[in-house]
Short mmCIF file of C-alpha atoms in Angstrom, two decimals:
data_model
loop_
_atom_site.label_atom_id
_atom_site.label_comp_id
_atom_site.label_asym_id
_atom_site.label_seq_id
_atom_site.Cartn_x
_atom_site.Cartn_y
_atom_site.Cartn_z
CA MET A 1 46.24 100.23 16.27
CA LYS A 2 42.86 100.55 14.61
CA ARG A 3 40.57 103.24 15.97
CA ILE A 4 36.82 102.77 15.93
CA TYR A 5 35.03 105.60 14.14
CA ALA A 6 32.79 103.66 11.77
CA LYS A 7 29.15 104.63 11.53
CA GLY A 8 27.12 103.18 14.36
CA LYS A 9 30.22 102.45 16.43
CA SER A 10 31.28 104.44 19.45
CA ILE A 11 34.86 105.16 20.37
CA LEU A 12 33.57 105.65 23.92
CA ASP A 13 31.83 102.29 24.17
CA GLU A 14 33.80 99.78 22.10
CA GLY A 15 37.14 98.54 23.32
CA VAL A 16 40.23 99.14 21.22
CA ASN A 17 42.84 96.41 21.43
CA CYS A 18 45.66 98.66 22.52
CA GLY A 19 46.90 96.66 25.46
CA LYS A 20 50.01 97.80 27.30
CA THR A 21 52.71 97.53 24.69
CA SER A 22 55.60 97.04 27.10
CA GLY A 23 57.88 95.51 24.48
CA LEU A 24 57.25 98.18 21.84
CA PRO A 25 58.30 101.83 21.54
CA LYS A 26 56.28 104.03 23.88
CA ILE A 27 53.53 106.12 22.32
CA ILE A 28 54.72 109.01 24.54
CA SER A 29 58.44 109.36 25.27
CA ILE A 30 59.73 112.48 27.03
CA LYS A 31 63.42 112.75 27.77
CA GLY A 32 65.20 115.50 29.67
CA LEU A 33 62.44 118.05 29.07
CA ARG A 34 63.30 121.54 30.32
CA LYS A 35 61.33 124.77 30.21
CA SER A 36 61.94 128.17 31.79
CA PHE A 37 59.95 131.38 31.95
CA ASP A 38 61.90 134.59 32.60
CA GLY A 39 64.78 132.66 34.13
CA ASN A 40 62.52 130.53 36.33
CA GLU A 41 62.93 126.85 35.44
CA VAL A 42 59.53 125.21 35.69
CA LEU A 43 60.44 121.84 34.12
CA LYS A 44 63.76 120.46 35.31
CA GLY A 45 64.63 117.55 33.05
CA ILE A 46 61.40 115.57 32.93
CA ASP A 47 61.61 111.92 31.86
CA LEU A 48 58.28 110.18 31.24
CA GLU A 49 57.14 107.27 29.07
CA ILE A 50 53.56 106.15 28.48
CA ASP A 51 52.38 102.97 26.76
CA GLU A 52 49.71 102.95 24.07
CA GLY A 53 46.31 102.55 25.73
CA GLU A 54 47.63 103.62 29.13
CA VAL A 55 45.78 106.19 31.25
CA VAL A 56 48.12 108.29 33.39
CA SER A 57 46.90 110.85 35.91
CA VAL A 58 49.32 113.62 36.84
CA ILE A 59 48.80 115.21 40.25
CA GLY A 60 50.68 117.81 42.24
CA PRO A 61 50.41 121.30 43.73
CA SER A 62 49.78 124.42 41.68
CA GLY A 63 52.99 125.65 40.09
CA SER A 64 54.58 122.21 39.95
CA GLY A 65 54.83 122.27 36.15
CA LYS A 66 51.92 119.96 35.26
CA SER A 67 50.18 122.26 32.79
CA THR A 68 53.47 123.39 31.26
CA LEU A 69 54.35 119.73 30.66
CA ALA A 70 51.08 119.18 28.80
CA ARG A 71 51.49 122.37 26.77
CA CYS A 72 55.02 121.38 25.77
CA MET A 73 53.74 117.97 24.70
CA CYS A 74 51.39 119.52 22.14
CA ARG A 75 53.90 122.25 21.26
CA LEU A 76 51.91 125.14 22.65
CA GLU A 77 55.12 126.08 24.48
CA LYS A 78 58.60 126.04 22.98
CA ILE A 79 60.86 123.78 25.01
CA ASP A 80 64.35 124.76 26.13
CA GLY A 81 65.87 121.28 26.18
CA GLY A 82 65.12 117.61 25.80
CA THR A 83 62.83 115.78 23.40
CA VAL A 84 59.15 114.88 23.10
CA THR A 85 58.28 111.92 20.87
CA LEU A 86 54.63 111.08 20.20
CA SER A 87 53.76 107.88 18.35
CA GLY A 88 57.29 107.73 16.99
CA VAL A 89 57.30 111.36 15.83
CA GLU A 90 59.76 113.70 17.52
CA ILE A 91 57.69 116.87 17.63
CA THR A 92 60.54 118.96 19.04
CA SER A 93 62.60 118.57 15.86
CA GLY A 94 60.91 121.55 14.18
CA VAL A 95 60.13 119.49 11.07
CA HIS A 96 56.43 119.01 11.76
CA ASP A 97 53.76 121.72 11.55
CA ASN A 98 50.80 122.24 13.87
CA GLY A 99 48.57 120.18 11.60
CA ASP A 100 50.84 117.20 12.12
CA ILE A 101 50.64 117.68 15.90
CA ALA A 102 46.84 117.95 15.78
CA ARG A 103 46.67 114.56 14.09
CA LEU A 104 48.63 113.00 16.95
CA VAL A 105 47.28 114.62 20.08
CA GLY A 106 44.11 116.33 21.23
CA MET A 107 44.12 118.61 24.26
CA ILE A 108 41.28 119.59 26.58
CA PHE A 109 41.89 122.73 28.61
CA GLN A 110 40.43 124.12 31.82
CA GLN A 111 38.52 126.62 29.68
CA PHE A 112 36.44 125.31 26.82
CA ASN A 113 37.85 127.51 24.01
CA LEU A 114 34.80 127.08 21.80
CA TYR A 115 34.01 129.68 19.14
CA PRO A 116 31.01 131.52 20.63
CA HIS A 117 29.61 132.69 17.27
CA LEU A 118 29.54 129.20 15.75
CA THR A 119 27.10 126.39 16.39
CA VAL A 120 28.24 123.30 18.25
CA LEU A 121 28.29 121.38 14.98
CA ARG A 122 30.50 123.99 13.28
CA ASN A 123 32.85 124.05 16.25
CA ILE A 124 33.40 120.32 15.82
CA THR A 125 33.67 120.21 12.01
CA LEU A 126 35.94 123.23 11.48
CA SER A 127 39.32 121.54 12.00
CA PRO A 128 38.52 118.18 10.38
CA VAL A 129 37.46 120.02 7.21
CA HIS A 130 40.25 122.59 7.07
CA VAL A 131 43.14 120.62 8.62
CA LEU A 132 42.38 116.99 7.75
CA GLY A 133 40.62 117.74 4.47
CA ILE A 134 37.54 115.68 5.36
CA PRO A 135 34.55 116.49 3.10
CA PRO A 136 32.04 118.74 4.93
CA GLY A 137 29.20 116.23 4.73
CA GLU A 138 31.34 113.46 6.18
CA ALA A 139 32.62 115.80 8.90
CA ARG A 140 29.05 116.73 9.87
CA GLU A 141 28.02 113.08 10.04
CA GLN A 142 31.03 112.27 12.24
CA ALA A 143 30.32 115.28 14.45
CA ARG A 144 26.73 114.18 15.04
CA GLU A 145 27.94 110.69 15.97
CA LEU A 146 30.43 112.14 18.44
CA LEU A 147 27.79 114.41 19.94
CA ALA A 148 25.58 111.38 20.49
CA GLN A 149 28.46 109.62 22.18
CA VAL A 150 28.93 112.48 24.67
CA GLY A 151 25.17 112.75 25.26
CA LEU A 152 24.59 115.98 23.34
CA GLU A 153 22.96 114.83 20.11
CA ASP A 154 20.20 117.44 20.56
CA LYS A 155 22.65 120.37 20.86
CA ALA A 156 24.15 120.37 17.35
CA ASP A 157 22.53 123.68 16.40
CA ALA A 158 23.03 125.39 19.76
CA ARG A 159 25.74 127.97 20.39
CA PRO A 160 28.19 127.59 23.29
CA GLY A 161 26.54 130.37 25.30
CA GLN A 162 23.34 128.31 25.41
CA LEU A 163 25.08 125.38 27.11
CA SER A 164 26.15 124.68 30.68
CA GLY A 165 29.84 124.47 31.50
CA GLY A 166 29.71 120.69 31.62
CA GLN A 167 28.01 120.56 28.23
CA GLN A 168 30.60 122.89 26.74
CA GLN A 169 33.43 120.72 28.02
CA ARG A 170 31.79 117.64 26.51
CA VAL A 171 31.58 119.50 23.18
CA ALA A 172 35.29 120.29 23.54
CA ILE A 173 36.00 116.56 24.01
CA ALA A 174 33.93 115.71 20.92
CA ARG A 175 35.78 118.40 18.96
CA ALA A 176 39.15 116.93 19.95
CA LEU A 177 38.04 113.39 19.05
CA ALA A 178 36.89 114.61 15.62
CA MET A 179 40.58 115.02 14.72
CA LYS A 180 41.05 111.27 15.37
CA PRO A 181 44.05 111.72 17.67
CA ARG A 182 46.08 108.83 19.02
CA ILE A 183 46.63 110.61 22.37
CA MET A 184 44.37 112.79 24.51
CA LEU A 185 45.72 115.30 27.05
CA PHE A 186 43.44 116.77 29.70
CA ASP A 187 44.55 119.82 31.70
CA GLU A 188 42.31 119.92 34.79
CA PRO A 189 39.19 119.69 32.61
CA THR A 190 36.75 119.99 35.52
CA SER A 191 38.39 122.80 37.50
CA ALA A 192 36.22 125.54 35.95
CA LEU A 193 32.95 123.63 36.45
CA ASP A 194 30.33 123.85 39.15
CA PRO A 195 30.64 120.78 41.41
CA GLU A 196 27.34 119.31 40.23
CA LEU A 197 28.55 119.35 36.60
CA VAL A 198 31.88 117.61 37.24
CA GLY A 199 30.47 114.08 37.12
CA GLU A 200 29.09 114.28 33.59
CA VAL A 201 32.52 115.23 32.20
CA LEU A 202 34.40 112.62 34.25
CA GLU A 203 32.01 109.92 33.06
CA VAL A 204 32.73 110.76 29.41
CA MET A 205 36.45 110.65 30.18
CA ALA A 206 36.07 107.30 31.96
CA ARG A 207 34.27 105.84 28.95
CA LEU A 208 37.02 107.15 26.68
CA ALA A 209 39.62 105.49 28.90
CA ARG A 210 37.74 102.20 28.72
CA SER A 211 37.75 102.43 24.91
CA GLY A 212 41.56 102.13 24.93
CA MET A 213 42.51 105.74 24.21
CA THR A 214 45.94 106.77 25.48
CA MET A 215 45.30 109.55 27.99
CA MET A 216 47.31 111.84 30.24
CA VAL A 217 45.08 113.63 32.70
CA ILE A 218 46.18 116.49 34.93
CA THR A 219 43.68 116.40 37.75
CA HIS A 220 42.83 117.04 41.38
CA GLU A 221 39.99 114.50 41.19
CA MET A 222 41.51 111.75 43.29
CA GLY A 223 38.55 109.42 42.81
CA PHE A 224 39.04 109.54 39.05
CA ALA A 225 42.80 109.05 39.40
CA ARG A 226 42.26 106.03 41.64
CA GLU A 227 39.47 104.30 39.71
CA VAL A 228 40.32 105.04 36.06
CA SER A 229 44.10 105.48 35.83
CA ASP A 230 46.64 102.75 35.18
CA ARG A 231 49.31 104.93 36.78
CA VAL A 232 49.55 108.12 38.83
CA VAL A 233 52.48 110.54 38.54
CA PHE A 234 53.18 113.06 41.29
CA MET A 235 54.98 116.26 40.28
CA ASP A 236 56.47 118.96 42.47
CA ASP A 237 58.76 121.91 41.72
CA GLY A 238 59.30 120.95 38.10
CA ASN A 239 60.22 117.32 38.81
CA ILE A 240 58.49 113.94 38.81
CA VAL A 241 58.76 112.87 42.44
CA GLU A 242 57.26 109.40 42.03
CA SER A 243 55.14 107.32 39.69
CA SER A 244 53.28 104.10 40.45
CA ALA A 245 49.93 102.32 40.36
CA PRO A 246 47.05 104.35 41.84
CA ALA A 247 46.46 102.00 44.77
CA GLU A 248 50.10 102.21 45.73
CA LEU A 249 50.79 105.91 45.24
CA LEU A 250 47.52 107.22 46.67
CA ALA A 251 47.38 104.86 49.64
CA ASN A 252 51.03 104.28 50.43
CA PRO A 253 53.32 106.79 48.68
CA SER A 254 57.03 106.18 49.01
CA GLN A 255 58.09 109.83 49.14
CA ALA A 256 57.50 112.18 52.06
CA ARG A 257 56.58 115.08 49.74
CA THR A 258 53.84 112.97 48.12
CA ARG A 259 52.45 112.01 51.52
CA GLN A 260 52.42 115.64 52.59
CA PHE A 261 50.57 116.70 49.43
CA LEU A 262 47.93 114.00 49.73
CA GLN A 263 47.36 114.66 53.43
CA ARG A 264 46.79 118.35 52.77
CA LEU A 265 44.66 117.69 49.70
CA LEU A 266 42.37 115.19 51.34
CA ALA A 267 42.01 117.32 54.48
CA GLY A 268 40.91 120.38 52.48
CA PRO A 269 37.39 121.62 51.68
CA GLY A 270 35.50 119.10 49.60
CA LYS A 271 38.45 116.69 49.80
CA ALA A 272 39.30 117.35 46.14
CA GLY A 273 37.18 114.66 44.62
CA SER A 274 38.34 112.00 47.04
CA GLY A 275 35.03 110.19 46.76
CA VAL A 276 33.71 108.39 43.72
CA SER A 277 29.99 109.16 43.92
CA ALA A 278 30.38 112.27 41.76
CA TYR A 279 30.67 110.18 38.62
CA GLY A 280 28.94 107.01 39.62
CA PHE A 281 31.71 104.42 40.03
#
């Protein structure tokens, strides 16, 4: 599918005709994925498929394997069994290098992982120039367009330490998009932010979802999961317990463990983003 990166166009504003390609190979296909740390199995044969253009939120308690799943998907962790296929490329085969993976998938972490000694612009252009081979001038032009799209066009020459946490996370999103990935993974991208900064990041993510980007979002923000996702997956103890449309899973889950998790989550302090006012839906 054609991505929109042309000058004057915004990947966050213009729809991409991805649709839900139910009759075609899945853009993400995970089969029998297993991962252990020191004899403790944290992923116990995960099977998950995601359509191109689909937005899937993954929820579950701490230690359920959510972050490990995401890290295995972009090969930051070596898997012990099973396969991960992204856009038709089996990344677990060992044939493809990290540059190949970076062209397929971008990942946003809890921490921003920006280079503190480089300007915002240099943080965004570094990988496109050195991994994709994009000419520096073109990379700078693209970076400025992406910064405008995340509302930070005036921060190109700033350094990360001069930005708020929410601004740094938006720079991280722009940096990932500069690699023109087909898939975006988000690992609790707002968990390290002050509550008042959460909304600005979620709004950028919501706009990206509306553009047609395939997204898997690990989150405790139930409002985002409900309003933006096409599907919600609940994980517990290294397994996918259930997966269904947000309205169904969040309001009427079929599994007792899911009901227990949601009851505890929504009864806790701040109700874990259960409202939607934080990002203006």
